[in-house]
Coordinates of C-alpha atoms and ligand atoms in Angstrom, one line a residue:
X1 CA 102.8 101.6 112.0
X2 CA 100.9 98.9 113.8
X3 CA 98.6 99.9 116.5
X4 CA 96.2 97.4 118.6
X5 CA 93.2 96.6 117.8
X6 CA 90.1 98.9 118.2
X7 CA 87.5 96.9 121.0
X8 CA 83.8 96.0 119.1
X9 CA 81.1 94.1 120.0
X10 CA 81.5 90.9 117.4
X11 CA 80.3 89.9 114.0
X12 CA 76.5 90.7 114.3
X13 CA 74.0 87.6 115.4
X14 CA 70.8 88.1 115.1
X15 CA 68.3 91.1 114.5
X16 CA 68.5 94.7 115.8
X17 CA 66.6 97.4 115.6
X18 CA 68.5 101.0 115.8
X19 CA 67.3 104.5 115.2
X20 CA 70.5 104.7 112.7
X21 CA 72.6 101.9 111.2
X22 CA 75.8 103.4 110.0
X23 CA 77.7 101.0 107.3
X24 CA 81.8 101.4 107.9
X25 CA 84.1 102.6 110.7
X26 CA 86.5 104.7 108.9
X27 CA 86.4 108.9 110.2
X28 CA 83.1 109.3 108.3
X29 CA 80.9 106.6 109.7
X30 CA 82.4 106.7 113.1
X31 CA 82.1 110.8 113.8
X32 CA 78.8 110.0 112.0
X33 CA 78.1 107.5 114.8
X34 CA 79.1 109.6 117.7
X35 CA 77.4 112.8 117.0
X36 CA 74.0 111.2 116.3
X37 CA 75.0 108.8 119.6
X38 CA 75.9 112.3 121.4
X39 CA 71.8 113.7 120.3
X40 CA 71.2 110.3 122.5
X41 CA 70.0 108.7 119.0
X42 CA 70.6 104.7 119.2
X43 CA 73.2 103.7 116.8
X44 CA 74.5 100.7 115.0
X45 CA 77.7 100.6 113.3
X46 CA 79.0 97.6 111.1
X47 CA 81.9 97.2 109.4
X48 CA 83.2 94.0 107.0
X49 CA 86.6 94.1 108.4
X50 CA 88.2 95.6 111.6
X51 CA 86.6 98.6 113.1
X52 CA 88.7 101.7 112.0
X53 CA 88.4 102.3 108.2
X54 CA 90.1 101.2 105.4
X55 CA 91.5 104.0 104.0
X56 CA 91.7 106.3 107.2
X57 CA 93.9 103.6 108.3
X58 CA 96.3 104.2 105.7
X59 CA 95.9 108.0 105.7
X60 CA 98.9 110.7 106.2
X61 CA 96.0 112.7 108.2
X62 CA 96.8 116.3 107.3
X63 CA 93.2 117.9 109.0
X64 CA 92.9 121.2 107.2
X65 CA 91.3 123.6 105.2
X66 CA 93.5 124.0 102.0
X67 CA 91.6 121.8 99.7
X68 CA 93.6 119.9 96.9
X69 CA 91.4 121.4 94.8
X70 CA 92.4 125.3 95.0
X71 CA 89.9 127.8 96.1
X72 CA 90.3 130.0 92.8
X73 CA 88.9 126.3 91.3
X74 CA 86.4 125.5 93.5
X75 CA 85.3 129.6 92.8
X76 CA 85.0 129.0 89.1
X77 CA 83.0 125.6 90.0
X78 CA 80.8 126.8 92.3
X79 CA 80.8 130.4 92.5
X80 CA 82.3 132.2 95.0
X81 CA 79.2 131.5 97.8
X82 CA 80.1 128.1 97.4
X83 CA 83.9 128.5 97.8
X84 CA 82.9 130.4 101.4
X85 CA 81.0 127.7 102.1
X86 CA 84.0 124.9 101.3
X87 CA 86.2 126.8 103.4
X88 CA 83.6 127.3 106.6
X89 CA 83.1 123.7 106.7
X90 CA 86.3 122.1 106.5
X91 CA 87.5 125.3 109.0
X92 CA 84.3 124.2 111.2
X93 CA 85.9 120.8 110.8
X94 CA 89.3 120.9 112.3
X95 CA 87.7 122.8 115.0
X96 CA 85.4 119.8 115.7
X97 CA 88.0 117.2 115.9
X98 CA 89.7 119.1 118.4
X99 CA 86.4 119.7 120.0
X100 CA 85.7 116.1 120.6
X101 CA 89.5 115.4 120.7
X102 CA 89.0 117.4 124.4
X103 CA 85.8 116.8 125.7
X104 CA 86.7 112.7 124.8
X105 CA 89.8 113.4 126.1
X106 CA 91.2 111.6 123.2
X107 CA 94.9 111.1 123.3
X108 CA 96.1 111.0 119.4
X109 CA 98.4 113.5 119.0
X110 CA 96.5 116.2 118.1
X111 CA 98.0 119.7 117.4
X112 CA 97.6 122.7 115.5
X113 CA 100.4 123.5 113.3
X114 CA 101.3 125.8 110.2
X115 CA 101.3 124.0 106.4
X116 CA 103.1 125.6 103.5
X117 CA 102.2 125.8 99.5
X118 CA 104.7 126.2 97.2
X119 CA 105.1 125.5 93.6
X120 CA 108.3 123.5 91.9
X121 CA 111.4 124.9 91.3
X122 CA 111.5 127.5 88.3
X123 CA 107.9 127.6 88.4
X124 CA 105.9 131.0 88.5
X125 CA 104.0 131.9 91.7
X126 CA 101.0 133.1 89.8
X127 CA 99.5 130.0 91.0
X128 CA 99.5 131.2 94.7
X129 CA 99.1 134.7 94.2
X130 CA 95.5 133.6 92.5
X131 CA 95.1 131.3 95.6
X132 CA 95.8 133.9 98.5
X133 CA 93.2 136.4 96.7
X134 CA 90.8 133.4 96.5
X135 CA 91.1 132.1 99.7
X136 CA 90.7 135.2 101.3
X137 CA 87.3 136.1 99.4
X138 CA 86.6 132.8 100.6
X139 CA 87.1 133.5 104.6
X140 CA 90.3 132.3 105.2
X141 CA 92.2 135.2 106.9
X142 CA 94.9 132.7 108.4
X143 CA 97.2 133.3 105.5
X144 CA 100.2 134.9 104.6
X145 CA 103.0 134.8 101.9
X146 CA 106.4 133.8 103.9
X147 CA 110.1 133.9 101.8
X148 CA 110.3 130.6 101.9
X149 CA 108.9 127.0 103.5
X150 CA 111.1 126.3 106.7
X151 CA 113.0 123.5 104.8
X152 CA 117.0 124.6 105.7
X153 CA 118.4 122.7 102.8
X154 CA 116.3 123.3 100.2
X155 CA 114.9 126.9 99.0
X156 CA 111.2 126.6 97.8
X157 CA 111.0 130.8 97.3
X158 CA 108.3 132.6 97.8
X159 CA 105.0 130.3 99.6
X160 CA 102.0 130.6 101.3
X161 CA 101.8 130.0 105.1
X162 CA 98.6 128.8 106.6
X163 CA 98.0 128.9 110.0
X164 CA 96.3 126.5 112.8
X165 CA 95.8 123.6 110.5
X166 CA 96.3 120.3 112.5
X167 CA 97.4 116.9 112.0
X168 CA 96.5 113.4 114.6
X169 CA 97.3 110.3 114.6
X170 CA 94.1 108.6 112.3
X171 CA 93.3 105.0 114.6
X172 CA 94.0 107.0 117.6
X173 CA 91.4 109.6 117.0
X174 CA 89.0 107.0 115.7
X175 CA 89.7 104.9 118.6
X176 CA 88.8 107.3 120.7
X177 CA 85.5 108.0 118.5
X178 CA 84.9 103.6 118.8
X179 CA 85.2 103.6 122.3
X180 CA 82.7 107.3 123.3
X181 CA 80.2 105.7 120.8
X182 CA 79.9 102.1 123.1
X183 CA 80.4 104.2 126.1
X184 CA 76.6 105.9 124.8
X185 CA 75.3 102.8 124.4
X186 CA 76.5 102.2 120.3
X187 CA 77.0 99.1 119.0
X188 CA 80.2 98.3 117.0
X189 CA 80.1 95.3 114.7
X190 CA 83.0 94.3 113.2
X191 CA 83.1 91.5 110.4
X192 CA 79.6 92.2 109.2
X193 CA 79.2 92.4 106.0
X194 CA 76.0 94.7 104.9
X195 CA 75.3 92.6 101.6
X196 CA 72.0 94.4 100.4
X197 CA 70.9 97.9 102.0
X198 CA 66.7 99.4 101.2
X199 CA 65.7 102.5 102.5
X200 CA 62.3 103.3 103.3
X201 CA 60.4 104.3 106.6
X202 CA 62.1 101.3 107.8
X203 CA 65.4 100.6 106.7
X204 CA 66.7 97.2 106.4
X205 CA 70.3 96.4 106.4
X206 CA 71.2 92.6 105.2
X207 CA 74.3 91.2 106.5
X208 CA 76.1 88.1 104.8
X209 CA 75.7 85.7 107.9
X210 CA 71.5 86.0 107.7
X211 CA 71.7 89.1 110.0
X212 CA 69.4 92.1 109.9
X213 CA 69.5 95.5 111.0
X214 CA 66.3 97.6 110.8
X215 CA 66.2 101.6 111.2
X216 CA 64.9 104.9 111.2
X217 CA 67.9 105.5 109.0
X218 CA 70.8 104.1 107.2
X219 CA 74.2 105.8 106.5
X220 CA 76.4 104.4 104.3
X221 CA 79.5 105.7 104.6
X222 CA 81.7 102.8 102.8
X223 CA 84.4 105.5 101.2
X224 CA 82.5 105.1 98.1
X225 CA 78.9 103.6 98.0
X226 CA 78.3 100.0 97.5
X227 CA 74.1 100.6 97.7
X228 CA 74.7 102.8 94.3
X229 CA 75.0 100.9 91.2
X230 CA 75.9 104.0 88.5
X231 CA 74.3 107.3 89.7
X232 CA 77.3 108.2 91.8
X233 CA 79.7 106.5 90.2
X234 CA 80.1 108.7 87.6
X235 CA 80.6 111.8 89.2
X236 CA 84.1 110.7 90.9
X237 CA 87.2 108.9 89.8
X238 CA 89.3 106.5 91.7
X239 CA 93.1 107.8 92.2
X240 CA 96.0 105.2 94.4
X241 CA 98.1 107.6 96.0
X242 CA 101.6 106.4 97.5
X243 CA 103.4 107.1 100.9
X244 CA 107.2 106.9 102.2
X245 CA 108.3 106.6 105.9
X246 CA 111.6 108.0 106.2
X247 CA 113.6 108.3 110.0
X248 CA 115.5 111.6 110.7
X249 CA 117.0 112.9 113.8
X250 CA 114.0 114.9 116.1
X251 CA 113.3 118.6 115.7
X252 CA 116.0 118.0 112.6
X253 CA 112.8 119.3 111.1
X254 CA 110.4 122.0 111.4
X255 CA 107.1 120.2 112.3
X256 CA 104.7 121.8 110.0
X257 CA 102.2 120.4 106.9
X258 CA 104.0 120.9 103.6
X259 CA 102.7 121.0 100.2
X260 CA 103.5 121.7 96.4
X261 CA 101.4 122.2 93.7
X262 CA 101.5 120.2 90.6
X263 CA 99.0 117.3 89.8
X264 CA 99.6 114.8 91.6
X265 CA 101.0 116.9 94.2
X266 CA 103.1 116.0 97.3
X267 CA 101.9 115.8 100.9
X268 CA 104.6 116.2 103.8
X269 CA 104.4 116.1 107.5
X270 CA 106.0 114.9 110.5
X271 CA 105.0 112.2 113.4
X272 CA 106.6 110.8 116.0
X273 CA 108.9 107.3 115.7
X274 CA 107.2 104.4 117.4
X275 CA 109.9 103.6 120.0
X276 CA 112.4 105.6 119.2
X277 CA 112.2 108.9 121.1
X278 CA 115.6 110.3 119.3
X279 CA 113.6 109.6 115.9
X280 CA 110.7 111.1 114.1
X281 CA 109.5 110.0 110.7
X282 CA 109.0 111.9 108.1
X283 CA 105.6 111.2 105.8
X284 CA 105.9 111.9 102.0
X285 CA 103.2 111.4 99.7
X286 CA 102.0 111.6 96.2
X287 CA 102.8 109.6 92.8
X288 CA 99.1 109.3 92.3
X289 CA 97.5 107.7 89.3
X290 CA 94.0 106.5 87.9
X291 CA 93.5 103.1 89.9
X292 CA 94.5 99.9 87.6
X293 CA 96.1 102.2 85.5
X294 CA 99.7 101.8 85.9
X295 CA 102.3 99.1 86.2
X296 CA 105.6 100.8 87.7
X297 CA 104.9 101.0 91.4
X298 CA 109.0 100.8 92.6
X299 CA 109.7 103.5 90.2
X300 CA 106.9 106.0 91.9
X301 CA 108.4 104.8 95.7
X302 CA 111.7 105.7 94.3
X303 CA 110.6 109.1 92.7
X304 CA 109.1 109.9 96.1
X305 CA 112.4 109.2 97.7
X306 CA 114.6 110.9 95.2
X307 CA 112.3 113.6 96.0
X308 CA 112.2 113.7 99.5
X309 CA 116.0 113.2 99.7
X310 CA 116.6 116.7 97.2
X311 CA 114.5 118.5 99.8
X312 CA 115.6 117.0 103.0
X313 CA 118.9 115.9 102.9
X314 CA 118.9 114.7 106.7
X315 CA 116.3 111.8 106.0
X316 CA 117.4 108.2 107.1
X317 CA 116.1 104.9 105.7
X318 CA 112.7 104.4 104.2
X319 CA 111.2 102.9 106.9
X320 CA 107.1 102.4 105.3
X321 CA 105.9 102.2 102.5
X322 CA 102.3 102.0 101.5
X323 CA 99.5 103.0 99.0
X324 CA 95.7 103.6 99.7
X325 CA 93.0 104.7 97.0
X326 CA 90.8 107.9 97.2
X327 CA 88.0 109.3 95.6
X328 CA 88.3 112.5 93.7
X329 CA 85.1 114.0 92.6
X330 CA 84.5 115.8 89.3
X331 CA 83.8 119.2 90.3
X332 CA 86.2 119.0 93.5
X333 CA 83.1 118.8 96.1
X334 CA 82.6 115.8 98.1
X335 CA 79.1 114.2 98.2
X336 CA 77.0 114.0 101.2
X337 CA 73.9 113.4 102.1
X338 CA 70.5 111.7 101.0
X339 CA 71.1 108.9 98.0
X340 CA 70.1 110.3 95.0
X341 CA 67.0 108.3 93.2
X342 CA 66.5 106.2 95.8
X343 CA 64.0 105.2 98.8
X344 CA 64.0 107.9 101.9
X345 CA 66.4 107.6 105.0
X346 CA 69.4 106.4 103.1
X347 CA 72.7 108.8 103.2
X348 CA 75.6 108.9 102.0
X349 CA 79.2 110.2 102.2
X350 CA 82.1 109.8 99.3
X351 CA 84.3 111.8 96.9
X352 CA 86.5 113.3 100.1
X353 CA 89.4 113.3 97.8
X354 CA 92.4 113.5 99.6
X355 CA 90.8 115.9 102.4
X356 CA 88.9 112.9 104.0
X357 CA 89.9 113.9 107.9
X358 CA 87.6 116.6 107.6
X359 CA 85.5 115.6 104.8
X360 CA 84.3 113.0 106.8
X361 CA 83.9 115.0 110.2
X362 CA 81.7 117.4 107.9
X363 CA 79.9 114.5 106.6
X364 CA 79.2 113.3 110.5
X365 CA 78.0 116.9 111.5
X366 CA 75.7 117.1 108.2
X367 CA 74.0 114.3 107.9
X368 CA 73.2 114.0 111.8
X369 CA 71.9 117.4 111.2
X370 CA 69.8 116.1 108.4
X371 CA 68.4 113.2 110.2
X372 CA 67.2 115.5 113.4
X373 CA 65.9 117.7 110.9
X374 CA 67.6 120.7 111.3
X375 CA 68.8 123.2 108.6
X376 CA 72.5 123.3 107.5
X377 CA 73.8 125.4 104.8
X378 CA 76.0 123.4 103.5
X379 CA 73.9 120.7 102.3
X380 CA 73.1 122.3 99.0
X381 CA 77.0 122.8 98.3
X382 CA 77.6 118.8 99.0
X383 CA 74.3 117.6 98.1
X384 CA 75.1 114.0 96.0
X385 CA 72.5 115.1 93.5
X386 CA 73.7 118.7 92.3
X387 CA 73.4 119.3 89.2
X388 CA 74.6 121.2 86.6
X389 CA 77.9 121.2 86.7
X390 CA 79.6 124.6 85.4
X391 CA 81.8 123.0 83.7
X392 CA 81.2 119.1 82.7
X393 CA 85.5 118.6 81.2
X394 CA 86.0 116.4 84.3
X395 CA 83.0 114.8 84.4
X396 CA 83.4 114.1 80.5
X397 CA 87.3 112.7 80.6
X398 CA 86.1 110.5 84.3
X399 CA 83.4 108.7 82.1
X400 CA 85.5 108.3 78.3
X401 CA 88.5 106.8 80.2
X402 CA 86.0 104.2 82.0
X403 CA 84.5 103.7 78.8
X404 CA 88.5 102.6 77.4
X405 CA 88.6 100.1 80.0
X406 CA 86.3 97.9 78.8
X407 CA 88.5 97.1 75.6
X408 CA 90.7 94.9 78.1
X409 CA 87.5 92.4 78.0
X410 CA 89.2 91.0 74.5
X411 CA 92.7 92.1 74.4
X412 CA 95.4 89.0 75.6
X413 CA 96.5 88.5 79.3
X414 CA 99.4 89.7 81.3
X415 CA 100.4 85.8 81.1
X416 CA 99.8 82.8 79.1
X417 CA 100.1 80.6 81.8
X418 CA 100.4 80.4 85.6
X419 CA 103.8 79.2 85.3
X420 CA 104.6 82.6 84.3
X421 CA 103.5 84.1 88.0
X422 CA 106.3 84.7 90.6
X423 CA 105.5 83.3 94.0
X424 CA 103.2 85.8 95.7
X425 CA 102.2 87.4 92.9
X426 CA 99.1 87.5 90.7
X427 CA 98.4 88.3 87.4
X428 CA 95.6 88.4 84.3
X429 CA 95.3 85.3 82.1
X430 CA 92.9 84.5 78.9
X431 CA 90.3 81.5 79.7
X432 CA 88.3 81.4 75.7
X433 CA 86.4 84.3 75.9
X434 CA 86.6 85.3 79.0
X435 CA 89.7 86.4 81.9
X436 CA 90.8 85.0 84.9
X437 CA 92.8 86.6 87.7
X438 CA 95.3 84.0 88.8
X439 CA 97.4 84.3 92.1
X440 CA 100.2 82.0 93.1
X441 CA 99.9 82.0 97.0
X442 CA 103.7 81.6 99.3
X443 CA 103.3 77.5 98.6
X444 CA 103.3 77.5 95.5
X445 CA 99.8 76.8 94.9
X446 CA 97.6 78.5 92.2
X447 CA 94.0 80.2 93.0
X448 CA 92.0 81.0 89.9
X449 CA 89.5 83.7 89.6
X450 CA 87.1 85.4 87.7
X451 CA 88.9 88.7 86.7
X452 CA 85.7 89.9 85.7
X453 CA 84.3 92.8 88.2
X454 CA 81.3 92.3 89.5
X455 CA 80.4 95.6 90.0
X456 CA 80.1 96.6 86.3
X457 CA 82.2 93.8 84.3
X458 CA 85.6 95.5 83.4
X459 CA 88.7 93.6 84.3
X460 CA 90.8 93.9 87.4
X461 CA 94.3 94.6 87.3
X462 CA 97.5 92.8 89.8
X463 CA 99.1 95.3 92.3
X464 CA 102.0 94.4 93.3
X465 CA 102.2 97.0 96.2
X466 CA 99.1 96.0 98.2
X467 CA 98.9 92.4 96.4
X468 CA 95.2 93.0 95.3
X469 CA 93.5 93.4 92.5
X470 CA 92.3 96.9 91.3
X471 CA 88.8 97.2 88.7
X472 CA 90.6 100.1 86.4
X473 CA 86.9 101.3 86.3
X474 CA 85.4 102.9 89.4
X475 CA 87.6 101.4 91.7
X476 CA 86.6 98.1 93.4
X477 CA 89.3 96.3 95.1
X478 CA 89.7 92.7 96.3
X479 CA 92.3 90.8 98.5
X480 CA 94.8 88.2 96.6
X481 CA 92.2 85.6 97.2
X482 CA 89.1 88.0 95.8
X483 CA 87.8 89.3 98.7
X484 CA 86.1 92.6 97.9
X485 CA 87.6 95.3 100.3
X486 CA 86.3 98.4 98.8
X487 CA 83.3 99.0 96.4
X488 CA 81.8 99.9 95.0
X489 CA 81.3 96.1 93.9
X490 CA 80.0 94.1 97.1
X491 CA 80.5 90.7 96.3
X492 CA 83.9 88.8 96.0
X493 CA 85.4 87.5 92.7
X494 CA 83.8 83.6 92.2
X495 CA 86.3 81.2 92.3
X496 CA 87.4 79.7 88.6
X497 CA 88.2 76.4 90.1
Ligands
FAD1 C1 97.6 107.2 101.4 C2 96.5 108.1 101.7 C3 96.8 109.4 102.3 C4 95.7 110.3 102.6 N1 96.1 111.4 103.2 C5 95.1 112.3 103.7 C6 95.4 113.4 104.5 O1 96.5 113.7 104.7 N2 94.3 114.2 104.9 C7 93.0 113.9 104.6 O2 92.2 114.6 105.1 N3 92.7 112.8 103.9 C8 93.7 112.0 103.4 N4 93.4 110.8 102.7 C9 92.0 110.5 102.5 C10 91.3 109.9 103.7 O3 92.2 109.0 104.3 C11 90.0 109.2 103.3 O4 89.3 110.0 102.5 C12 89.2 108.8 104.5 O5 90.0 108.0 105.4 C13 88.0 108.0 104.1 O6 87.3 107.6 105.2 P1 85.9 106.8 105.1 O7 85.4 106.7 106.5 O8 85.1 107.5 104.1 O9 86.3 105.4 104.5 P2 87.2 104.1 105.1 O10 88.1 104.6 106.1 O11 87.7 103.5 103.9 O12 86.1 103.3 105.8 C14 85.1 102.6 105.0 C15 84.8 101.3 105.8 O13 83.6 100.7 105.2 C16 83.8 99.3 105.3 N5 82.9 98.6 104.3 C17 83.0 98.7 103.0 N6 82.0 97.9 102.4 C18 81.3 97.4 103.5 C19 80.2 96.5 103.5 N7 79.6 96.0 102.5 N8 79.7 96.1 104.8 C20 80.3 96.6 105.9 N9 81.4 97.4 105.9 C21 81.9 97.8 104.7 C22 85.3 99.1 105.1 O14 85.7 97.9 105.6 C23 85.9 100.3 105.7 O15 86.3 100.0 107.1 C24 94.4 109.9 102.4 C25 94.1 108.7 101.8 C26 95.1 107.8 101.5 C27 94.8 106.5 100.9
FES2 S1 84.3 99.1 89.9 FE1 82.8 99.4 88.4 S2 83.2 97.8 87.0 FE2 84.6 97.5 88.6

């Protein structure tokens, strides 16, 4: 759903000295910007693309406090201080989007609205009866059971209702962030590439074209960190999640979040048709999987379909259809704040899972409450350098299925030759003792590769769906053409040619 560009100041030229540097202009490092732009704090904001995120440009944008990890989880995780503390923040959260949604006098669609949780069909409630009791020890009062989800067609039995969660519409909202941080005197720098990043009491930020930021601080909030080499990269796995856009009639469905409960779960809500005022559309998601671990993309779109169609018989045609990557941390916590082992005033943000719309408005309010030096309890609970973890089974199966990938270094290729590639497509090939990723562009013409990560050396994979290649291992991505788009590598694949 195209939308126009987000107004910037240019690709960086020159030097600049800021009291914060922010790396990326997705929801984190934007509500990171504005808040420390709103304490009158001088702020620079780059990003290697357009301004507006990568990932919260591709997100469904449910804002709300029922965590895909359940409360009776995050309990057992973190004890039950830390599950009050998960829901306080990502409450605190939706009530600071529509905080600055009104004093920016943001217009994005922003509404409160009631989401639903309910398990498959045949499946025993158990689930949410542990859920309500848990969520209620942790502080959320604003939910109820109801009979059933207000889906006419389709009875999903007994659910939970949660009230005044909210949805928006993503680049509008950040939009509206981009244009309140220039109005404060923030500087927006799109296509500037931060290729090396030092903390310190000076911070230095290196961008590809020679240009250099210095700081008081430097946030890097890049979806997952490119300044981090291992440390964090262990402590999260990298999931592709898929979406459907499908027409139906207006008000032929109750607008409200809607969820179910199995892993990978489905995401539901409902947003207006661009230019059709008769039409809304409804968003489906889920079909997630490990990143460069699977090959059947159509089949998952039509799964999502088949199920969307079985519990809303009024749907239309599939008008979208998309795919984005997020970060699911081992222990269900995202990770904010200061880098762990490394040089003072560098922070961080990652592992928002697929609660990112608030995630990253907690990890704007937190970390510009760490630079100004204030106290906030929730740093300990998102701290990137918590440790022990109660229970280290995620953190164990994350790192042994990384460990597998690196078997594909001497296996065979996808092809034998380039012949083999359809136009448009791209695909792994064996070069002697090493791989190449080989794409055939719309003429016909070949464009060889390195298919060798540069992050940590395991080999990409083709997907076919967002034509880019996907490391299997912790989850860099590149363009056709191996342009790194997300890290946590930070350098393109070299050209084979
Ligand atoms: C399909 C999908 C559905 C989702 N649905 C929901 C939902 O319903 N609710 C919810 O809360 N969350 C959802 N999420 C998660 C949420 O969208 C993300 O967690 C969130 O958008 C991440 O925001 P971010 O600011 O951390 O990262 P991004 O938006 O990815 O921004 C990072 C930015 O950093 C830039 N960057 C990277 N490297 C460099 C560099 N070296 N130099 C300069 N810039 C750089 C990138 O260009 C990018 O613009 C969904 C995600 C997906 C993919
Ligand atoms: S992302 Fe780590 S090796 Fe590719």
């Amino acid at each position: 759903m195209e939308e126009p560009k987000i107004e910037d100041d240019g690709p960086l030229n020159g030097e600049l000295n800021v009291d914060v540097c922010v790396v990326g202009t997705g929801i984190s490092g934007l509500t990171t910007a504005y808040l420390l732009a709103k304490e009158g704090k001088q702020v620079a904001v780059l990003d290697d693309g357009e301004i507006g995120g990568t990932m919260t440009s591709r997100t469904t944008a449910h804002v709300v406090n029922v965590l895909d990890d359940r409360y009776f989880e995050l309990e057992r995780l973190h004890g039950e201080g830390g599950a009050k503390i998960a829901a306080a923040s990502h409450t605190a959260a939706i009530d600071t989007v529509e905080r600055i949604v009104n004093d920016e006098s943001i217009d994005c669609e922003f509404e409160r609205l009631d989401g639903y949780l309910f398990v498959p069909p045949g499946e025993s409630i158990e689930c949410l009866e542990d859920e309500l009791e848990a969520c209620r020890r942790a502080g959320i009062s604003e939910v109820e059971w109801a009979d059933r989800a207000p889906m006419e067609a389709f009875d999903t039995g007994r659910c939970l209702r949660f009230r005044n969660q909210a949805q928006f519409h993503p680049i509008k909202y950040v939009r509206g962030l981009a244009d309140a941080i220039r109005r404060m005197g923030g500087r927006l720098h799109s296509y500037t590439h931060a290729s090396k990043i030092e903390g310190g009491e000076t911070a230095r930020i290196d961008t590809e074209n020679g240009s250099v930021v210095t700081a008081g601080a430097v946030v890097v909030a890049t979806n997952t960190p490119i300044n981090d080499r291992v440390v964090m990269h262990t402590k999260q796995g990298p999931y592709i999640t898929y979406v459907i856009g499908v027409r139906v009639p207006k008000g032929s469905i109750p607008k409200a979040l809607y969820w179910d409960t199995p892993d990978p779960y489905h995401y539901v809500r409902l947003t207006n048709a661009p230019n059709a005022p008769d039409s809304e559309i409804l968003i489906v998601g889920g079909e997630d999987h490990k990143t460069g671990q699977a090959d059947d993309t159509d089949e998952r779109f039509v799964r999502l379909e088949e199920w969307t169609r079985e519990r809303f018989p009024s749907v239309g045609e599939v008008a979208y259809r998309w795919s984005g990557q997020v970060m699911e941390p081992v222990d269900g916590m995202g990770y904010i704040g200061r880098n762990p082992w490394d040089e003072d005033n560098v922070y961080i943000a990652t592992g928002d899972s697929g609660n990112g719309m608030t995630h990253g408005t907690i990890a704007g309010v937190l970390i510009t409450d760490l630079f100004m030096g204030r106290e906030n309890e929730w740093e300990k609970l998102y701290d990137p350098n918590r440790t022990p973890l109660r229970d280290v089974t995620e953190f164990v199966k994350e790192n042994v299925n990384v460990a597998a990938q690196y078997t594909d270094l001497v296996t065979g290729g996808d092809v034998d030759s380039p012949d083999e590639i359809p136009v448009g497509e791209g695909a792994v090939m064996r070069d002697g003792l090493t791989k190449l990723a080989v794409y055939r562009d719309e003429t016909g013409s070949v464009r060889k590769m390195s298919a060798v990560c540069p992050h940590l050396g395991c080999i990409v994979k083709w997907n076919t769906t967002e034509k880019s290649w996907d490391c299997p291992c912790h989850g860099s991505r590149f363009d056709r053409f191996g342009k790194v788009f997300q890290g946590p590598a930070n350098s393109d694949l070299p050209a084979a040619d």
